[in-house]
Amino acid sequence: MSQNNFEVSNSNNDSNILSENLNKLSVWEQEMDKVEKEVDVYRLKLAQPMYANRRSILKKIPKFWYIILAENDEFSDYASPEDLKYLEFIDDIYVHYPVVDNDSGTSTNNPRDFDITISFKKSSLTEAQSVTKSFKIVVRENGEELLESLPVEVKWPQQLSKINPHLIKEKTNGGKSMTTEDKKRYRAGMKSFFSWFAWTGKKPGKEFRNGEDLANLIADDIFVNALKYYIVALSNESGEEDSEEEEDTSEGEELDLSDVEVEGKKRTLGDDIVDAPCEKKVKQSSSV
Amino acid sequence: MSQNNFEVSNSNNDSNILSENLNKLSVWEQEMDKVEKEVDVYRLKLAQPMYANRRSILKKIPKFWYIILAENDEFSDYASPEDLKYLEFIDDIYVHYPVVDNDSGTSTNNPRDFDITISFKKSSLTEAQSVTKSFKIVVRENGEELLESLPVEVKWPQQLSKINPHLIKEKTNGGKSMTTEDKKRYRAGMKSFFSWFAWTGKKPGKEFRNGEDLANLIADDIFVNALKYYIVALSNESGEEDSEEEEDTSEGEELDLSDVEVEGKKRTLGDDIVDAPCEKKVKQSSSV
């Protein structure tokens, strides 16, 4: 823990004291960063087994992730309308932080590096597959933190073959002989959620757009707040049905996700149906 | 960890499975709340000694808190313009979480309960005093969490006596004989930062307005992000002077609060002066 050396040109004594204490603050801040990192790791290690438990429960709830994704305004920015019917067959979304597997804590990796696993079940529209994409935090020279990732293979739905950028490139001599129509399809394919799996963060303008934002949306928001979003989505659905069978649905007896905090208020499914059928966004909880 | 019992009226098997898994989720969520609380306490216990160290450094930096408060747009909502010259003599703002003193962890208090200490130094305008106000989280029946506090005594600056609500009440038979002028002064006094110390959270409309928001602003934002705000405030000042002595100030050699993260970018004081003289709000870091 060594302080940096500075040429202090001002000979004024007050200024020296100020300078000395600002240096101390600078050292303090580095120490505090370490504390924050330690807390991060502690939290991730406690939370990961909890999320592993949740994962096995969620697999038994039909269309759990689809119900969330279809209702999520932000997510819709990252998927094309054509993607939607395939997303229905997602039966697992899982975020894993490799740091939790690392007992020694000596890894040089950033503890916030994470892997996202998305699984599709076999259906008439999709093949069974489980795809894991890893994201690493890289720090630029100016101190900015960015995500990078390696492309991973994903089986596109048969029906989307015609816009699959990879296939289009193959068919057109690496893209050299693309027709106007090919280019149009290529661009459409680039906007598909399935192109996100090839995102690297290193080819801006030439790959899935805002892949980093989507990774962060899934890891920091959708995955963490999944239960809250699910309740809100269900209550929206119920709200739409209310006109015909209000009495029945407002009971909500089959569901008791009590004590779920949405927008700072705790509410149950029953509350949602009665009071807030239109609330779509859930405030992400932030700790200090 | 007992599951609640529900009458499940729907005899459909799928529905039973759904119901069972939603109950499991409800239990899971309660467990997760406990994990979050445990992480909170862990963080507070690690951070508190760090903040104690910072406190002793900050006391040697002239007008540290004043520089922050005077530049903080949000804080200005909670202080009257007349307050400003007295805030210059604040030489300590400190937030303490009583849970860190509680080894057994068996306290029934909310681990997020906190105390705010604000100290003024002796000056021609202020008396020396250190005032600690405690805030407790109370949970309403609807699940909403609110802060409450007991009034604490604070010595008002002599020059503000005429708007001191306490004195006005005393002079006017408990407020019964208030003139229109008295009422005007009373209301002005209620808007003073010094009235916040009497805030309880139980007399809406009859005490300092939004006392809870101010407590949270200090505890969750100003206190935690103090160094970032200080750098931004200093760079704003430098920015204003830049027109005359740009070369000199842009060196920023006396200060090296390097690695300070503002709006997701790390920057040094030098950066601020050169690049962002107008950035006033610092994004509060949020963890997942």
Short mmCIF file of C-alpha atoms in Angstrom, two decimals, chain A residues 20-21 43-44 72 76 95 103 122 131 143 168 176 195 213 217 226 235 271 287:
data_model
loop_
_atom_site.label_atom_id
_atom_site.label_comp_id
_atom_site.label_asym_id
_atom_site.label_seq_id
_atom_site.Cartn_x
_atom_site.Cartn_y
_atom_site.Cartn_z
CA GLU A 20 -1.26 14.80 1.83
CA ASN A 21 -4.83 14.07 2.82
CA ARG A 43 -22.67 -12.28 -2.20
CA LEU A 44 -22.14 -14.28 -5.38
CA ASN A 72 -40.32 -7.20 -21.03
CA SER A 76 -38.02 -6.52 -26.98
CA VAL A 95 -26.37 -16.95 -14.95
CA ASP A 103 -11.84 -21.20 -3.68
CA LYS A 122 -37.31 -29.80 -28.48
CA VAL A 131 -25.95 -22.80 -25.12
CA GLY A 143 -10.67 3.04 -17.18
CA ILE A 168 -26.01 -16.37 -46.09
CA LYS A 176 -18.68 -11.39 -51.61
CA SER A 195 -27.25 -13.53 -33.66
CA ASP A 213 -26.52 -4.31 -23.06
CA LEU A 217 -30.05 -6.92 -19.05
CA ALA A 226 -37.34 -12.98 -12.65
CA SER A 235 -51.15 -10.05 -13.38
CA ASP A 271 -52.77 -7.22 -5.18
CA SER A 287 -27.84 -1.72 -2.61
#
